[in-house]
Amino acid sequence: MRKLFIFLFILTIALTACAIRPNSDTSQVIETPSGTTPTEFQPTTVQPAEDDLPVRGGTLTRAITSEPTTLDPHGAASSGQNVILPYLLDTLIYRDIDNTYKPYLAEKWTISEDGKTITFFLRNGVTFHDGTPLNAEAVRFTYQRIMQEGSKSPLVSSFSNIESIEAVGENQVVFHLKQPSSTLFSALSTAYAGIISPAAVEKYGDSFGLNLVGSGPFKLENWRSGVSISVIRNEDYKWGPSILKNQASPYLERILFKIVLDATTQLMAFQSGEVDVIFINQPSHLEVLRNDPAAQLIETNLNSLVYLGFNVQAEPFGDVRVRRAVAQLIDKDEIVNTALGGTGTAAFSPLAPTLPGYDASLKDSAPAYSPEEAEKLLLEAGFEKSDGRWVNKETAQELSLEILTSTRAPNEAIATVIQEQLQRAGITVSIKLLESNAASELAAKGEYQTMLWRYDWNDADVLNVYLSTSRIGRTNRSFYSNPALDEILEAAAMEMNDQKRNELYSEAQKILIQEQPWIPIYSPKDYLVIRNTIVDYIVGPMGRLVLTDAWLKP
């Protein structure tokens, strides 16, 4: 009955042009350094301006689902942060959609024969928003700060291989590595590795995250808590990367990031003209916007995975038999079809299918939906059925679990289907829905049993970030530890041969598929919706909307 209700509820939403809410937690893209010769950039999407000349001025308004807790790129990543940082910060290098690296703040770089010394040569004449110079010492300061203070930064695992960073004169930065690294270039291309002003860090101290100063094409203008964050054109900007037609200051005067928690409200705001850009992943939204002449729909690849993660310290989920039993009671195809309207692909691996290292051949080794096999595992783990519920034979405690997740759609719909599936099998399930930052805080503390979560990442090293022993208490919220996995992931992070690296990640997937600290649920499809008056934008890797060339058509 509940399943029928969910289906009818979603169908009704689609027919009435109402929907749920977007779900995003993004980061970056993938692959290893590919040499020192820059290649031409081919943007993912460009909306041409035809024969019109760009017009300066105007405000572009983008809805974001969650307000970041801070804009300090060296703290724990928070929702919304990754959307805003690329406009405020510049990085040493830029990663293209084809996984090659292009010059940005660094005009060129050299790599030693042993792969342990990388020298970056910086552009001249770059300044921060506060007027201070962006030089080699500022770059060294930025990365030293990550290594010293960024214990919760998503870059920590990549930066742990750095022996030292040296500023040579004004324009050379030398990285001395302990071992060759296949993840460093990927890390350096992310907004979290954007260069920050040392003077601003000293000036603002603990409040730097509310007063971020970088060198990007826009600078922080105003932050109205709970309402909006605005960034204004950096008039002094003249060092845009070669991927852009306009390498000077942006044509847009301002970008306003409006905090709109509910996706139905976002959709209505787009339709009314109140916002110009939204992010969607709901079938009902798609159907509405496909028929809207003002909407440009751009499918984006965020290398994403939605999963149900266990806190393995919370009994009985330290027992792999219980985790695998739960996995075999979840019908992922039903989730995709019922909760998602068929938008998305059922998953079996902890790696997103778009990431290098993903091994499709392992599908048959993953736990498949099978209530019969799940029953055998629970009996083996010391449970028995009593009045239709699973009970521990020794403690007489009923097997139950709580799903922690954020209020972003489609989380509630997914969690509800999982709840119905598990309760049908005799496991009591409750759902705890919290705003994104509150849910993240509980997960980080380990105050949960299972969490319905999503990652968007740019490298197979995501397994190291979220599941290695060294990250427990930081980004490893499952508190899962496996020394054999740690050894494989450490080797993969140093392996420069793509084929060998992928083989290592295949071995890592075998372990995780067997032990199920995460139950992979599905790979989502996501879309940017952009008003048709916005032209000459670029959609780059990880769905990043590059707006330096963009302008508003009258």
Coordinates of C-alpha atoms in Angstrom, one line a residue:
M1 CA 0.0 0.0 0.0
R2 CA 2.8 2.4 0.9
K3 CA 4.6 1.6 -2.4
L4 CA 1.4 2.4 -4.3
F5 CA 1.0 5.6 -2.4
I6 CA 4.6 6.7 -3.2
F7 CA 4.1 5.9 -6.9
L8 CA 0.8 7.8 -7.0
F9 CA 2.3 10.7 -5.1
I10 CA 5.2 11.1 -7.6
L11 CA 2.8 10.7 -10.5
T12 CA 0.6 13.4 -9.1
I13 CA 3.5 15.7 -8.8
A14 CA 4.6 15.2 -12.4
L15 CA 1.1 15.8 -13.7
T16 CA 0.6 19.0 -11.7
A17 CA 4.0 20.3 -12.6
C18 CA 5.2 20.3 -9.0
A19 CA 8.3 18.5 -7.8
I20 CA 10.7 17.9 -5.0
R21 CA 14.2 19.4 -4.5
P22 CA 17.7 19.1 -5.9
N23 CA 20.5 17.1 -4.3
S24 CA 24.1 18.1 -4.8
D25 CA 27.4 18.0 -2.8
T26 CA 29.8 18.6 -5.5
S27 CA 33.6 18.7 -5.8
Q28 CA 35.7 18.1 -9.1
V29 CA 36.9 15.6 -11.9
I30 CA 39.6 12.9 -12.6
E31 CA 42.8 11.4 -14.1
T32 CA 46.5 11.8 -13.6
P33 CA 49.0 14.5 -14.8
S34 CA 49.4 14.3 -18.5
G35 CA 52.7 16.1 -19.1
T36 CA 53.7 19.8 -19.3
T37 CA 52.4 20.8 -22.8
P38 CA 49.1 22.8 -22.6
T39 CA 46.5 21.7 -25.2
E40 CA 43.5 23.7 -26.5
F41 CA 40.4 23.8 -24.4
Q42 CA 37.2 22.4 -25.8
P43 CA 34.4 23.5 -23.5
T44 CA 31.6 21.1 -22.6
T45 CA 28.9 23.6 -23.6
V46 CA 29.0 27.1 -25.0
Q47 CA 25.9 29.1 -25.7
P48 CA 27.0 31.3 -28.6
A49 CA 26.3 35.0 -28.7
E50 CA 25.7 34.8 -32.5
D51 CA 26.6 38.2 -34.0
D52 CA 25.7 40.3 -30.9
L53 CA 28.4 42.1 -29.0
P54 CA 28.7 41.4 -25.2
V55 CA 26.9 43.8 -23.0
R56 CA 28.5 44.8 -19.6
G57 CA 26.5 44.9 -16.5
G58 CA 23.5 43.1 -14.9
T59 CA 23.0 40.5 -12.2
L60 CA 22.7 36.8 -12.6
T61 CA 20.8 35.1 -9.9
R62 CA 21.4 31.4 -9.0
A63 CA 19.4 29.4 -6.5
I64 CA 21.4 27.2 -4.1
T65 CA 19.7 24.7 -1.8
S66 CA 22.0 25.0 1.2
E67 CA 23.9 28.0 2.7
P68 CA 27.6 27.2 3.3
T69 CA 28.8 27.4 6.9
T70 CA 32.0 29.0 5.7
L71 CA 33.8 30.0 2.5
D72 CA 37.2 29.1 4.0
P73 CA 38.4 26.4 1.4
H74 CA 40.5 24.7 4.0
G75 CA 37.8 23.6 6.4
A76 CA 35.4 20.8 6.0
A77 CA 33.6 21.0 2.7
S78 CA 30.0 22.2 3.1
S79 CA 27.0 22.3 0.8
G80 CA 26.9 25.4 -1.4
Q81 CA 30.6 26.2 -0.9
N82 CA 31.8 24.4 -4.0
V83 CA 29.4 26.4 -6.2
I84 CA 30.6 29.8 -5.0
L85 CA 34.4 29.2 -4.5
P86 CA 35.4 29.0 -8.2
Y87 CA 34.2 32.6 -8.8
L88 CA 36.3 33.9 -5.9
L89 CA 39.5 31.9 -6.2
D90 CA 42.0 31.0 -8.9
T91 CA 43.9 27.8 -9.0
L92 CA 47.4 27.0 -10.3
I93 CA 46.0 24.8 -13.1
Y94 CA 42.7 24.1 -14.8
R95 CA 41.3 20.6 -15.5
D96 CA 39.5 20.1 -18.8
I97 CA 36.6 17.8 -19.5
D98 CA 39.1 15.4 -21.2
N99 CA 41.2 15.2 -18.0
T100 CA 44.2 17.2 -19.3
Y101 CA 45.6 20.1 -17.4
K102 CA 45.8 23.7 -18.7
P103 CA 47.8 26.7 -17.4
Y104 CA 45.9 29.0 -15.1
L105 CA 47.9 30.9 -12.4
A106 CA 50.8 28.7 -13.4
E107 CA 52.0 29.5 -16.9
K108 CA 53.9 26.2 -17.1
W109 CA 55.3 23.5 -14.9
T110 CA 58.1 20.9 -14.9
I111 CA 58.2 17.4 -13.3
S112 CA 61.5 15.7 -12.4
E113 CA 62.4 12.3 -13.8
D114 CA 61.6 10.6 -10.5
G115 CA 58.2 12.4 -10.3
K116 CA 59.1 13.7 -6.8
T117 CA 59.8 17.4 -7.7
I118 CA 57.3 19.6 -9.4
T119 CA 58.1 23.2 -10.2
F120 CA 55.3 25.7 -11.1
F121 CA 56.1 29.0 -12.9
L122 CA 53.6 31.7 -11.9
R123 CA 52.1 34.5 -14.1
N124 CA 53.3 38.0 -13.4
G125 CA 51.0 40.8 -12.3
V126 CA 48.3 38.9 -10.4
T127 CA 46.8 40.5 -7.3
F128 CA 44.3 39.5 -4.7
H129 CA 41.1 41.4 -4.1
D130 CA 42.8 43.3 -1.3
G131 CA 45.5 44.6 -3.7
T132 CA 48.3 42.4 -2.3
P133 CA 50.4 40.4 -4.8
L134 CA 49.7 36.8 -5.6
N135 CA 53.3 35.5 -5.7
A136 CA 55.2 32.3 -4.8
E137 CA 55.1 33.0 -1.1
A138 CA 51.3 33.4 -1.2
V139 CA 51.0 30.0 -3.0
R140 CA 53.4 28.4 -0.4
F141 CA 51.3 29.9 2.4
T142 CA 48.1 28.6 1.0
Y143 CA 49.2 25.0 0.7
Q144 CA 51.1 25.1 4.0
R145 CA 47.9 26.2 5.7
I146 CA 46.1 23.2 4.2
M147 CA 48.7 20.8 5.5
Q148 CA 48.8 22.4 9.0
E149 CA 45.1 23.4 9.6
G150 CA 43.0 21.6 7.0
S151 CA 42.5 18.3 8.8
K152 CA 39.0 18.1 7.5
S153 CA 39.7 19.4 4.0
P154 CA 39.0 16.9 1.2
L155 CA 42.5 17.7 -0.1
V156 CA 44.3 16.3 3.0
S157 CA 44.9 12.8 1.6
S158 CA 46.5 14.2 -1.6
F159 CA 48.6 16.7 0.3
S160 CA 49.8 14.1 2.9
N161 CA 52.4 13.1 0.3
I162 CA 54.0 16.5 0.2
E163 CA 57.4 16.7 2.0
S164 CA 57.7 20.4 1.6
I165 CA 56.8 23.4 -0.5
E166 CA 59.4 26.0 -1.4
A167 CA 58.9 29.6 -2.8
V168 CA 61.8 30.5 -5.1
G169 CA 61.8 34.2 -5.8
E170 CA 58.5 35.8 -6.8
N171 CA 57.3 33.4 -9.4
Q172 CA 58.5 29.8 -8.8
V173 CA 56.9 27.3 -6.4
V174 CA 58.6 23.9 -5.9
F175 CA 56.7 20.9 -4.5
H176 CA 58.9 18.2 -3.0
L177 CA 57.0 14.9 -2.7
K178 CA 57.7 11.9 -0.6
Q179 CA 56.6 9.7 -3.6
P180 CA 55.3 10.3 -7.1
S181 CA 51.6 11.3 -6.9
S182 CA 48.8 10.4 -9.3
T183 CA 46.3 12.6 -7.3
L184 CA 48.1 15.9 -6.7
F185 CA 47.3 17.5 -10.0
S186 CA 43.6 16.6 -9.6
A187 CA 43.6 18.1 -6.2
L188 CA 45.4 21.3 -7.3
S189 CA 42.7 21.9 -10.0
T190 CA 39.9 22.0 -7.5
A191 CA 38.4 25.2 -6.0
Y192 CA 39.5 24.0 -2.5
A193 CA 43.1 24.5 -3.7
G194 CA 42.4 28.1 -4.8
I195 CA 45.1 30.6 -3.7
I196 CA 44.1 32.8 -0.7
S197 CA 45.5 36.1 0.5
P198 CA 47.9 35.7 3.4
A199 CA 47.2 39.3 4.5
A200 CA 43.5 38.6 4.7
V201 CA 44.0 35.5 6.7
E202 CA 46.0 37.5 9.2
K203 CA 43.5 40.4 9.2
Y204 CA 40.3 38.4 9.7
G205 CA 41.6 35.5 11.8
D206 CA 38.8 33.1 12.7
S207 CA 36.3 35.1 10.6
F208 CA 38.2 34.7 7.4
G209 CA 35.7 32.2 6.1
L210 CA 33.1 35.0 6.2
N211 CA 35.5 37.4 4.5
L212 CA 37.2 35.3 1.8
V213 CA 39.8 37.1 -0.3
G214 CA 41.1 35.5 -3.4
S215 CA 42.1 36.6 -6.9
G216 CA 39.1 35.3 -8.9
P217 CA 37.0 37.2 -11.5
F218 CA 34.5 38.1 -8.7
K219 CA 35.0 39.2 -5.2
L220 CA 32.8 38.8 -2.1
E221 CA 30.3 41.6 -1.8
N222 CA 27.7 40.8 0.8
W223 CA 26.5 37.8 2.9
R224 CA 23.0 38.0 4.3
S225 CA 22.7 34.9 6.4
G226 CA 19.9 32.7 5.4
V227 CA 19.0 34.9 2.5
S228 CA 21.8 35.3 -0.1
I229 CA 25.5 35.6 -0.9
S230 CA 26.5 38.1 -3.6
V231 CA 29.8 38.4 -5.5
I232 CA 30.7 41.5 -7.5
R233 CA 32.9 41.9 -10.6
N234 CA 36.6 42.2 -10.0
E235 CA 37.4 45.2 -12.1
D236 CA 41.2 44.5 -11.9
Y237 CA 40.9 41.0 -13.3
K238 CA 43.1 40.5 -16.4
W239 CA 44.6 37.0 -16.0
G240 CA 41.8 34.7 -17.1
P241 CA 42.9 31.4 -18.5
S242 CA 43.3 30.8 -22.2
I243 CA 40.1 28.8 -22.3
L244 CA 38.2 32.1 -22.2
K245 CA 37.5 34.5 -25.0
N246 CA 37.4 37.3 -22.4
Q247 CA 40.5 37.1 -20.2
A248 CA 39.7 40.4 -18.5
S249 CA 37.1 41.3 -15.9
P250 CA 33.7 39.6 -16.4
Y251 CA 30.8 41.3 -18.3
L252 CA 28.4 40.5 -15.5
E253 CA 28.4 43.0 -12.7
R254 CA 27.2 40.6 -10.1
I255 CA 26.2 37.0 -9.3
L256 CA 23.6 36.6 -6.5
F257 CA 23.4 33.2 -4.9
K258 CA 19.9 33.0 -3.4
I259 CA 19.4 30.5 -0.7
V260 CA 16.2 28.6 -1.6
L261 CA 15.8 25.4 0.5
D262 CA 12.8 23.9 -1.4
A263 CA 13.2 22.8 -5.0
T264 CA 9.5 23.4 -5.8
T265 CA 10.1 27.0 -4.7
Q266 CA 13.2 27.1 -6.9
L267 CA 11.2 25.9 -9.9
M268 CA 8.6 28.5 -9.3
A269 CA 11.3 31.2 -8.9
F270 CA 12.8 30.2 -12.2
Q271 CA 9.4 30.3 -14.0
S272 CA 8.6 33.7 -12.5
G273 CA 12.0 35.2 -13.6
E274 CA 13.2 35.6 -10.0
V275 CA 16.2 33.3 -10.5
D276 CA 18.2 32.6 -13.7
V277 CA 20.0 29.3 -12.8
I278 CA 18.8 26.2 -10.9
F279 CA 20.1 22.7 -10.5
I280 CA 17.7 19.8 -10.9
N281 CA 17.6 16.0 -10.8
Q282 CA 13.8 15.3 -10.6
P283 CA 11.9 13.8 -13.5
S284 CA 8.8 16.0 -12.8
H285 CA 11.0 19.2 -12.9
L286 CA 12.5 18.0 -16.2
E287 CA 9.2 17.5 -17.8
V288 CA 8.0 21.0 -16.8
L289 CA 11.2 22.7 -17.9
R290 CA 11.5 20.9 -21.2
N291 CA 8.4 22.7 -22.2
D292 CA 9.6 26.1 -21.0
P293 CA 10.9 28.2 -23.9
A294 CA 12.9 30.3 -21.4
A295 CA 14.9 27.3 -20.1
Q296 CA 18.1 25.8 -21.4
L297 CA 18.7 22.3 -20.0
I298 CA 22.3 21.1 -19.7
E299 CA 23.0 17.5 -18.5
T300 CA 26.0 17.6 -16.3
N301 CA 28.5 14.8 -15.3
L302 CA 29.3 15.2 -11.6
N303 CA 30.8 11.7 -11.1
S304 CA 28.2 11.1 -8.5
L305 CA 27.0 8.2 -6.4
V306 CA 24.1 8.0 -3.9
Y307 CA 24.7 5.3 -1.2
L308 CA 23.5 4.1 2.1
G309 CA 26.5 4.2 4.5
F310 CA 26.8 2.3 7.7
N311 CA 28.3 3.5 10.9
V312 CA 30.2 0.3 11.5
Q313 CA 30.8 1.2 15.2
A314 CA 27.0 1.1 15.8
E315 CA 26.0 -2.5 16.5
P316 CA 25.0 -4.7 14.9
F317 CA 26.4 -3.1 11.8
G318 CA 29.9 -4.0 12.6
D319 CA 29.0 -7.4 11.4
V320 CA 29.5 -7.8 7.7
R321 CA 26.7 -10.4 7.5
V322 CA 24.2 -7.9 8.8
R323 CA 25.4 -5.2 6.3
R324 CA 25.2 -7.7 3.4
A325 CA 21.7 -8.8 4.6
V326 CA 20.5 -5.3 4.5
A327 CA 22.0 -4.8 1.1
Q328 CA 20.1 -7.9 -0.2
L329 CA 16.8 -6.6 1.1
I330 CA 17.1 -3.3 -0.9
D331 CA 15.7 -3.5 -4.4
K332 CA 17.6 -0.7 -6.2
D333 CA 15.7 -1.0 -9.4
E334 CA 12.5 -0.3 -7.5
I335 CA 14.0 2.8 -5.9
V336 CA 15.1 4.1 -9.3
N337 CA 11.7 3.4 -10.9
T338 CA 9.5 4.4 -8.0
A339 CA 11.3 7.2 -6.1
L340 CA 13.1 8.6 -9.1
G341 CA 10.8 8.1 -12.0
G342 CA 13.4 6.1 -13.9
T343 CA 16.0 8.9 -13.8
G344 CA 19.2 7.3 -12.7
T345 CA 21.0 4.0 -12.8
A346 CA 21.1 1.3 -10.1
A347 CA 24.6 1.0 -8.7
F348 CA 26.7 -1.9 -7.3
S349 CA 30.2 -0.3 -6.9
P350 CA 31.3 2.4 -4.5
L351 CA 32.9 4.1 -7.5
A352 CA 30.8 6.2 -9.8
P353 CA 30.6 4.6 -13.3
T354 CA 32.2 7.7 -14.9
L355 CA 35.4 7.5 -12.8
P356 CA 38.5 5.8 -14.1
G357 CA 39.1 2.6 -12.2
Y358 CA 35.4 1.7 -12.2
D359 CA 35.2 -2.1 -12.9
A360 CA 31.9 -3.1 -14.6
S361 CA 32.9 -6.8 -14.5
L362 CA 32.4 -6.9 -10.7
K363 CA 28.7 -6.5 -10.9
D364 CA 28.0 -10.3 -10.5
S365 CA 30.0 -10.4 -7.3
A366 CA 27.9 -7.7 -5.7
P367 CA 25.0 -8.5 -3.3
A368 CA 21.9 -8.7 -5.4
Y369 CA 18.3 -8.2 -4.2
S370 CA 17.4 -11.6 -2.6
P371 CA 15.3 -11.7 0.6
E372 CA 16.0 -15.4 0.8
E373 CA 19.8 -14.9 0.9
A374 CA 19.3 -12.0 3.4
E375 CA 17.4 -14.3 5.7
K376 CA 20.2 -16.9 5.7
L377 CA 22.7 -14.2 6.6
L378 CA 20.6 -12.8 9.5
L379 CA 20.1 -16.3 10.9
E380 CA 23.9 -16.9 10.6
A381 CA 24.5 -13.6 12.4
G382 CA 22.4 -14.7 15.4
F383 CA 19.0 -13.3 14.6
E384 CA 15.6 -15.0 14.5
K385 CA 12.1 -14.0 13.4
S386 CA 9.6 -13.3 16.2
D387 CA 6.1 -12.0 15.3
G388 CA 7.4 -11.1 11.9
R389 CA 10.4 -9.0 13.2
W390 CA 14.0 -9.9 13.4
V391 CA 15.3 -10.2 17.0
N392 CA 18.8 -11.0 18.3
K393 CA 18.6 -14.4 19.9
E394 CA 21.1 -13.5 22.7
T395 CA 19.9 -10.0 23.7
A396 CA 16.3 -10.2 22.5
Q397 CA 16.9 -6.8 20.9
E398 CA 14.9 -6.1 17.8
L399 CA 16.9 -5.3 14.6
S400 CA 16.1 -1.8 13.7
L401 CA 17.9 1.1 12.0
E402 CA 17.6 4.8 11.5
I403 CA 18.4 6.5 8.2
L404 CA 20.0 9.9 8.6
T405 CA 19.8 12.1 5.5
S406 CA 19.3 15.7 4.5
T407 CA 16.1 17.4 3.5
R408 CA 17.2 17.7 -0.1
A409 CA 15.1 15.8 -2.6
P410 CA 15.0 13.1 -3.7
N411 CA 16.5 11.9 -0.3
E412 CA 13.1 11.6 1.5
A413 CA 11.5 9.7 -1.4
I414 CA 14.5 7.3 -1.6
A415 CA 14.6 6.8 2.2
T416 CA 10.9 6.1 2.3
V417 CA 11.2 3.3 -0.4
I418 CA 14.1 1.7 1.6
Q419 CA 12.1 2.0 4.8
E420 CA 9.2 0.2 3.1
Q421 CA 11.4 -2.6 1.7
L422 CA 13.2 -3.3 5.0
Q423 CA 10.1 -3.2 7.1
R424 CA 8.4 -5.6 4.7
A425 CA 11.3 -7.9 5.5
G426 CA 11.0 -7.5 9.3
I427 CA 13.4 -4.7 10.1
T428 CA 12.0 -1.6 11.7
V429 CA 13.2 1.6 10.1
S430 CA 12.9 5.3 11.0
I431 CA 14.0 8.3 9.0
K432 CA 15.8 11.4 10.4
L433 CA 15.6 14.3 8.0
L434 CA 17.8 17.3 8.8
E435 CA 19.1 20.4 6.9
S436 CA 22.3 19.5 5.1
N437 CA 24.8 21.1 7.5
A438 CA 23.1 19.6 10.6
A439 CA 23.0 16.2 9.0
S440 CA 26.7 16.5 8.1
E441 CA 27.5 17.4 11.7
L442 CA 25.8 14.4 13.2
A443 CA 27.5 12.1 10.6
A444 CA 30.9 13.5 11.4
K445 CA 30.4 12.8 15.1
G446 CA 29.2 9.2 14.4
E447 CA 25.8 9.9 15.9
Y448 CA 23.8 7.8 13.5
Q449 CA 23.3 4.2 12.3
T450 CA 23.0 4.6 8.6
M451 CA 23.2 7.6 6.4
L452 CA 21.7 8.2 2.9
W453 CA 24.4 10.3 1.3
R454 CA 25.9 11.4 -2.0
Y455 CA 29.3 12.2 -3.2
D456 CA 30.4 14.1 -6.4
W457 CA 34.2 13.7 -6.9
N458 CA 36.8 14.0 -9.6
D459 CA 39.0 11.0 -8.9
A460 CA 38.9 7.3 -7.8
D461 CA 40.9 8.5 -4.8
V462 CA 37.4 9.3 -3.4
L463 CA 37.6 5.8 -1.8
N464 CA 40.7 7.0 0.1
V465 CA 39.0 10.2 1.1
Y466 CA 35.9 8.6 2.5
L467 CA 36.9 5.0 3.5
S468 CA 40.6 4.9 4.5
T469 CA 41.6 4.4 8.1
S470 CA 43.6 7.6 8.2
R471 CA 40.5 9.6 7.5
I472 CA 38.4 8.3 10.4
G473 CA 37.1 11.2 12.4
R474 CA 37.5 13.5 9.5
T475 CA 36.0 12.5 6.1
N476 CA 35.6 8.8 6.9
R477 CA 32.2 9.0 8.5
S478 CA 31.6 5.2 8.4
F479 CA 34.5 4.6 10.8
Y480 CA 35.4 1.7 8.6
S481 CA 38.9 0.4 8.7
N482 CA 40.6 -2.3 6.6
P483 CA 44.5 -2.4 6.5
A484 CA 44.4 -4.3 3.2
L485 CA 42.3 -1.7 1.6
D486 CA 44.5 1.1 3.0
E487 CA 47.5 -0.5 1.4
I488 CA 45.9 -0.7 -2.0
L489 CA 44.6 2.8 -1.9
E490 CA 48.0 4.2 -0.9
A491 CA 49.6 2.3 -3.8
A492 CA 47.0 3.6 -6.2
A493 CA 47.7 7.2 -5.1
M494 CA 51.3 6.8 -6.1
E495 CA 50.8 4.8 -9.3
M496 CA 51.5 6.9 -12.4
N497 CA 50.6 4.1 -14.9
D498 CA 46.9 4.4 -15.6
Q499 CA 46.3 0.7 -16.3
K500 CA 48.1 -0.4 -13.2
R501 CA 46.3 2.3 -11.2
N502 CA 42.9 1.1 -12.5
E503 CA 43.8 -2.5 -11.6
L504 CA 44.5 -1.4 -8.0
Y505 CA 41.1 0.4 -7.8
S506 CA 39.5 -2.8 -9.1
E507 CA 41.0 -4.7 -6.1
A508 CA 39.7 -2.0 -3.8
Q509 CA 36.2 -2.3 -5.2
K510 CA 36.3 -6.1 -4.7
I511 CA 37.0 -5.6 -1.0
L512 CA 34.3 -2.9 -0.5
I513 CA 31.7 -4.9 -2.5
Q514 CA 32.4 -7.8 -0.2
E515 CA 32.3 -5.9 3.0
Q516 CA 29.6 -3.3 2.2
P517 CA 30.5 -0.4 4.5
W518 CA 28.4 1.4 1.8
I519 CA 25.4 0.0 -0.1
P520 CA 25.7 1.8 -3.5
I521 CA 22.1 2.8 -4.4
Y522 CA 22.2 4.6 -7.8
S523 CA 24.1 7.0 -10.0
P524 CA 22.0 10.2 -10.6
K525 CA 21.4 12.3 -13.6
D526 CA 21.7 16.0 -13.0
Y527 CA 20.9 19.1 -15.0
L528 CA 21.7 22.8 -14.9
V529 CA 18.8 25.0 -16.0
I530 CA 19.9 28.3 -17.5
R531 CA 17.7 31.2 -18.6
N532 CA 17.9 31.7 -22.4
T533 CA 18.9 35.4 -21.9
I534 CA 22.3 34.2 -20.6
V535 CA 24.8 33.6 -23.4
D536 CA 28.4 32.7 -23.8
Y537 CA 28.6 30.6 -20.7
I538 CA 30.7 27.5 -20.4
V539 CA 29.8 24.3 -18.5
G540 CA 33.1 22.8 -17.5
P541 CA 34.1 19.7 -15.5
M542 CA 31.9 18.7 -12.6
G543 CA 29.1 20.9 -13.9
R544 CA 31.0 24.1 -13.0
L545 CA 29.3 27.1 -14.7
V546 CA 32.1 29.4 -15.9
L547 CA 30.7 32.9 -16.3
T548 CA 33.6 35.2 -17.2
D549 CA 32.6 35.2 -20.8
A550 CA 28.8 35.3 -20.1
W551 CA 26.5 38.2 -20.5
L552 CA 22.8 39.0 -20.3
K553 CA 21.0 39.5 -23.6
P554 CA 18.6 42.5 -23.4

